[in-house]
C-alpha atoms as a printed R data frame, in Angstrom:
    type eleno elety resid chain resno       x      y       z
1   ATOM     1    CA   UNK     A     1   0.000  0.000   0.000
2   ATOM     2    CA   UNK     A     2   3.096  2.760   0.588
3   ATOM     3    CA   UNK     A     3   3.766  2.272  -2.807
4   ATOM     4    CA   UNK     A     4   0.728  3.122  -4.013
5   ATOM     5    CA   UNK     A     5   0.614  5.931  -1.685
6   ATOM     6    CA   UNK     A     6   4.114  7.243  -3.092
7   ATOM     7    CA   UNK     A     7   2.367  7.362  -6.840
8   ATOM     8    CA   UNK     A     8  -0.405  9.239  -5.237
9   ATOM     9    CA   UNK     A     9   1.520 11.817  -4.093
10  ATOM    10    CA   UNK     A    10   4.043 11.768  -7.015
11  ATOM    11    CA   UNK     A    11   1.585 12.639  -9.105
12  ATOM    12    CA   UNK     A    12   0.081 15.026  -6.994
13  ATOM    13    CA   UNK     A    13   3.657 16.715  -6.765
14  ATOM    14    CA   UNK     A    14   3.817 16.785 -11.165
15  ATOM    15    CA   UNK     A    15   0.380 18.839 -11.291
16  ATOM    16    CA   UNK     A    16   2.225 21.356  -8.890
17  ATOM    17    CA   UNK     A    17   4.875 21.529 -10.590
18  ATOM    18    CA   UNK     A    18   2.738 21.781 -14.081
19  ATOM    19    CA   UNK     A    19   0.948 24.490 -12.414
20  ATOM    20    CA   UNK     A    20   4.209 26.220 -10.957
21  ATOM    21    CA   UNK     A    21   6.189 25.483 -14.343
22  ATOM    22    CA   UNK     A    22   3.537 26.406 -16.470
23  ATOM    23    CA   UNK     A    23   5.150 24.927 -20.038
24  ATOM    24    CA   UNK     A    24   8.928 25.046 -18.726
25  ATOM    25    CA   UNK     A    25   8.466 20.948 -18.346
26  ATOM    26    CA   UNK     A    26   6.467 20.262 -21.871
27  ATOM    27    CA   UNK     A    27   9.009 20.968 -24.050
28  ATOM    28    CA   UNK     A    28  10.611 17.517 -22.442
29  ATOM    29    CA   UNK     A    29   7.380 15.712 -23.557
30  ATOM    30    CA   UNK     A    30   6.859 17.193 -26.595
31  ATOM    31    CA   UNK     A    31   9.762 15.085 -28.059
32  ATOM    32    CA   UNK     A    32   8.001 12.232 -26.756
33  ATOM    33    CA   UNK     A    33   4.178 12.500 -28.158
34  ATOM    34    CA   UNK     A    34   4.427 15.422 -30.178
35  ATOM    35    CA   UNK     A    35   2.090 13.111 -32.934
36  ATOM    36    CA   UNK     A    36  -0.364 12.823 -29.626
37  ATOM    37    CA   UNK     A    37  -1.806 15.836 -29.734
38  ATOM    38    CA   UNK     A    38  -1.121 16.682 -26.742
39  ATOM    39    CA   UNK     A    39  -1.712 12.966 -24.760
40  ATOM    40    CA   UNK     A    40   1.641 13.224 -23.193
41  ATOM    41    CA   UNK     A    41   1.157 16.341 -21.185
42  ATOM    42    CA   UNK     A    42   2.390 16.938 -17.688
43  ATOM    43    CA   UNK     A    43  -1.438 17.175 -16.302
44  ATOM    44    CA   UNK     A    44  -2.506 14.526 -18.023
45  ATOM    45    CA   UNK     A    45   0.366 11.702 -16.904
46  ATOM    46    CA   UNK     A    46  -0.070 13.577 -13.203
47  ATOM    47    CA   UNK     A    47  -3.643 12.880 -13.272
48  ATOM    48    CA   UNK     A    48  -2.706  8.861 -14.440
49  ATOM    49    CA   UNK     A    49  -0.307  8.263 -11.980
50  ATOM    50    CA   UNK     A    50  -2.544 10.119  -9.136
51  ATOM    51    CA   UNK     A    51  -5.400  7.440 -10.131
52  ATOM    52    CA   UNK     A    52  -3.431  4.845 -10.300
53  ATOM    53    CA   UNK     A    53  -1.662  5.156  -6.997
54  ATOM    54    CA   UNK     A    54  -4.476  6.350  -4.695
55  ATOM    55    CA   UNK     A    55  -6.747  3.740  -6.200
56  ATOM    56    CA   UNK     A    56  -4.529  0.815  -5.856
57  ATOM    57    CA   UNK     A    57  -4.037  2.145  -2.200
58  ATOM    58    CA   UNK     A    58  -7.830  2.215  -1.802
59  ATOM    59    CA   UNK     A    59  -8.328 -1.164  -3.452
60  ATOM    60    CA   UNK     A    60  -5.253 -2.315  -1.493
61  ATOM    61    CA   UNK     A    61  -6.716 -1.095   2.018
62  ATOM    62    CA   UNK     A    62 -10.314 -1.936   1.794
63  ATOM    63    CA   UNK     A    63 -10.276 -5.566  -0.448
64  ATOM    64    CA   UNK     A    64  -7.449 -6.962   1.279
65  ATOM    65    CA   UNK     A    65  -6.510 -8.398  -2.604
66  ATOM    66    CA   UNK     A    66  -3.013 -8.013  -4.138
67  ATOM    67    CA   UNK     A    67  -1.258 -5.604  -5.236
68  ATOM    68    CA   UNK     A    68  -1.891 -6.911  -9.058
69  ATOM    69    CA   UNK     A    69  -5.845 -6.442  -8.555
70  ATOM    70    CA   UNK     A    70  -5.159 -3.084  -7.358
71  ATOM    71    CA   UNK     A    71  -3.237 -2.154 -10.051
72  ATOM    72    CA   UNK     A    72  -5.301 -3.386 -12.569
73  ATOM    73    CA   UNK     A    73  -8.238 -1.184 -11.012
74  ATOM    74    CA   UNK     A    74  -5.407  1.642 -10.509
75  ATOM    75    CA   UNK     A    75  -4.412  1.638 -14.547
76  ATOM    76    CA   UNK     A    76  -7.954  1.368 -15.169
77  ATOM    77    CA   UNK     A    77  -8.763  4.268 -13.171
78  ATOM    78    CA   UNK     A    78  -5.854  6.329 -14.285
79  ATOM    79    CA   UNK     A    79  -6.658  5.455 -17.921
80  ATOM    80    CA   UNK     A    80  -9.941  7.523 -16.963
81  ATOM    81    CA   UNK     A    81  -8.847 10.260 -15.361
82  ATOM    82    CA   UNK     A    82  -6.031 10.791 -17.833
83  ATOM    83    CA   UNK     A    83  -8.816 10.701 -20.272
84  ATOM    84    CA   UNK     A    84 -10.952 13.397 -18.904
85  ATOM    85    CA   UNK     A    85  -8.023 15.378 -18.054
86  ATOM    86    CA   UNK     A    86  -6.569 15.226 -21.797
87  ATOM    87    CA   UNK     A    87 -10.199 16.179 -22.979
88  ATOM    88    CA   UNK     A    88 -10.727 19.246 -20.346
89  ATOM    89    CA   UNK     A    89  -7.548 20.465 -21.375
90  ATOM    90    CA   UNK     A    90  -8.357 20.379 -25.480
91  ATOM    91    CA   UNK     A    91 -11.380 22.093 -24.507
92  ATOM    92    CA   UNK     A    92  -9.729 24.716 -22.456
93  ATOM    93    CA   UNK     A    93  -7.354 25.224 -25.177
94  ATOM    94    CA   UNK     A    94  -9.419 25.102 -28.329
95  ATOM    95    CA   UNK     A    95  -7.840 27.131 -31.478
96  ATOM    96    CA   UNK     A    96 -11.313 27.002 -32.939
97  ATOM    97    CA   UNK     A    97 -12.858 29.219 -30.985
98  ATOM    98    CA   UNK     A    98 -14.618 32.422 -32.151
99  ATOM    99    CA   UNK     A    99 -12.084 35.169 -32.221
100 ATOM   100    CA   UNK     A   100 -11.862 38.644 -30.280
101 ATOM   101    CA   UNK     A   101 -13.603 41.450 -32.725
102 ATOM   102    CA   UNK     A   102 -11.658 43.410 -34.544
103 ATOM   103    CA   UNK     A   103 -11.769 47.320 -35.697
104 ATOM   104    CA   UNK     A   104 -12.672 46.493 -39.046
105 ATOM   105    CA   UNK     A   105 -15.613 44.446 -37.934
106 ATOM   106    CA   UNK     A   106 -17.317 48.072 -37.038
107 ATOM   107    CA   UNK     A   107 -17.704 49.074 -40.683
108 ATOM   108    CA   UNK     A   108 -21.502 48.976 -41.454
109 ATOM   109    CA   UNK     A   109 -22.359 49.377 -38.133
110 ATOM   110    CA   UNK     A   110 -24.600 52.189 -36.623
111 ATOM   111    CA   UNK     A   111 -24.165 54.484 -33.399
112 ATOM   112    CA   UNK     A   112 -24.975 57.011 -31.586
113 ATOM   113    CA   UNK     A   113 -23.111 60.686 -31.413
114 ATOM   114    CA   UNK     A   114 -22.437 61.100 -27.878
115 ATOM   115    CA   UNK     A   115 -20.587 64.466 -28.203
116 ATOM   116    CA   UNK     A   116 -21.265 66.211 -31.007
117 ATOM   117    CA   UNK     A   117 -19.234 66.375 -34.707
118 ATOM   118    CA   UNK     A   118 -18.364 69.598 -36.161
119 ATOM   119    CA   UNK     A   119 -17.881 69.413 -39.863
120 ATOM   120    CA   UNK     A   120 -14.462 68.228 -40.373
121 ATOM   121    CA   UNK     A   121 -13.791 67.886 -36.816
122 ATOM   122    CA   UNK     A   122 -13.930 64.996 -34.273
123 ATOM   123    CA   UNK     A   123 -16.399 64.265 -31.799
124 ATOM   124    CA   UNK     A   124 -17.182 60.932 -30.228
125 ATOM   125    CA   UNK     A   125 -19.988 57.993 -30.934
126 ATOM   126    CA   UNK     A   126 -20.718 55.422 -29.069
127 ATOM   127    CA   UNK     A   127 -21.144 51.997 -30.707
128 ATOM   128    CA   UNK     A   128 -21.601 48.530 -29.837
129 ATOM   129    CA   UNK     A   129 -18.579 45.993 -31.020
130 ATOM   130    CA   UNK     A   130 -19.570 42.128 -30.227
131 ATOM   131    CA   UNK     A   131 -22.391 43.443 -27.796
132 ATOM   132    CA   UNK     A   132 -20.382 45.783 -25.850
133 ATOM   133    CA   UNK     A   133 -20.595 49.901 -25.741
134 ATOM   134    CA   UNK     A   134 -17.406 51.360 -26.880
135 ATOM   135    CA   UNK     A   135 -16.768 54.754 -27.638
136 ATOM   136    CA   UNK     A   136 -14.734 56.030 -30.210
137 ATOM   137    CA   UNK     A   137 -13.682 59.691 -31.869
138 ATOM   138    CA   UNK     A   138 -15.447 60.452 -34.923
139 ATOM   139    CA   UNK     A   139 -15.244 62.553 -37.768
140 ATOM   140    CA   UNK     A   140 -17.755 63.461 -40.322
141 ATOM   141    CA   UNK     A   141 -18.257 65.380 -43.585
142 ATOM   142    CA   UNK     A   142 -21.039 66.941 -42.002
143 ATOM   143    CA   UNK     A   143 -21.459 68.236 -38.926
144 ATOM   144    CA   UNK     A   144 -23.878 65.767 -36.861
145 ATOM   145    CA   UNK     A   145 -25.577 66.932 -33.421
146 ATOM   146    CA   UNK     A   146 -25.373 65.060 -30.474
147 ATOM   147    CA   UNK     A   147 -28.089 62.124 -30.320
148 ATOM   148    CA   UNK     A   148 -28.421 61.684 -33.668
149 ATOM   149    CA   UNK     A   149 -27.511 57.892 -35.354
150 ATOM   150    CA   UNK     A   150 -24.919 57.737 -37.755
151 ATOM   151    CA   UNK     A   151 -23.481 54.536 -39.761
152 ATOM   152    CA   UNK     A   152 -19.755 53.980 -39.358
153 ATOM   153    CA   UNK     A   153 -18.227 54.324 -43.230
154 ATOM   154    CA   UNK     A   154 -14.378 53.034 -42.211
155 ATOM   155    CA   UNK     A   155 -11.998 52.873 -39.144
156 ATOM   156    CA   UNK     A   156  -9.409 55.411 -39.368
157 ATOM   157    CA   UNK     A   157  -7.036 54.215 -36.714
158 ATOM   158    CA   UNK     A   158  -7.752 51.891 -33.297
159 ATOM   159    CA   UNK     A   159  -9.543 55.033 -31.802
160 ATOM   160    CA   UNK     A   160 -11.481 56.482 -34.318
161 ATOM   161    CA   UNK     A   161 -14.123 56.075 -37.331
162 ATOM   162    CA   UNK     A   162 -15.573 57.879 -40.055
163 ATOM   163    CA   UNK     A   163 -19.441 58.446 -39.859
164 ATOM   164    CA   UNK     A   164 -22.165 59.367 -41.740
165 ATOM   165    CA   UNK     A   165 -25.443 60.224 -40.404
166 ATOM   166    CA   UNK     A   166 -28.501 57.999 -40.939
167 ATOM   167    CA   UNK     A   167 -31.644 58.956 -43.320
168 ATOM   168    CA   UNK     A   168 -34.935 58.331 -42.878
């Protein structure tokens, strides 16, 4: 039973160190299972060794059977938790996901003039970029009153658009 206790704790002690060496230890396993997409990582054999020993110790402690039952039901239970572990961490770390918006993606989108735009000048609109209110300095041909709605024509730089003011 210690030495399922040991593997317990040594694979307790690799997810702290995954956690404390955030990447610093991957680049020994990516030799390893770099075809693996990512099988071989540090939390993953932490969580398979954790399984394994603490549930050989259980099965050790409360069966009374030997120590080749328990690690049968230790690999089989460390074959499972490396599993979800692996799959939690794909998840975590999807590339798929939808990206951040962009400045571009305001073009065609409409406003409102929060501080009003003298003709040729700036003033400031606020608009809504992947459902959040951002404000940004504005400049129009014509000059557009505060309140109004205007349509934003192109981004100018990070901070500011060029608007035109809607017709109805």
């Amino acid at each position: 039973m210690v030495w399922f206790l040991g593997l317990g704790i040594v694979g307790v002690v690799l997810l702290v160190l995954s956690l404390v060496f955030d990447g610093v230890l991957e680049g020994v396993l990516d030799g390893l299972g770099g075809g693996l997409d990512g099988f071989l990582s540090l939390p993953v054999i932490a969580g398979f060794v954790s399984a394994l020993g603490f549930t050989g110790a259980i099965v050790t402690g409360t069966t009374g059977t030997g120590a080749g039952v328990a690690t049968g039901a230790g690999v089989v239970a460390g074959g499972v938790v490396g599993w979800v572990t692996w799959r939690f961490s794909r998840a975590l770390m999807r590339d798929g996901a939808t990206p951040a918006p962009r400045g571009e993606d305001l073009t065609g989108t409409s406003g409102s003039v929060v501080t009003a735009i003298p003709a040729g000048g700036y003033g400031e609109v606020l608009v809504y970029l992947a459902g959040q209110p951002v404000k940004y300095a504005a400049k129009s041909a014509a000059p557009v009153a505060r309140g109004a709605e205007v349509w934003v024509e192109s981004v100018l730089s990070p901070t500011s658009v060029a608007v035109r003011p809607v017709e109805r």
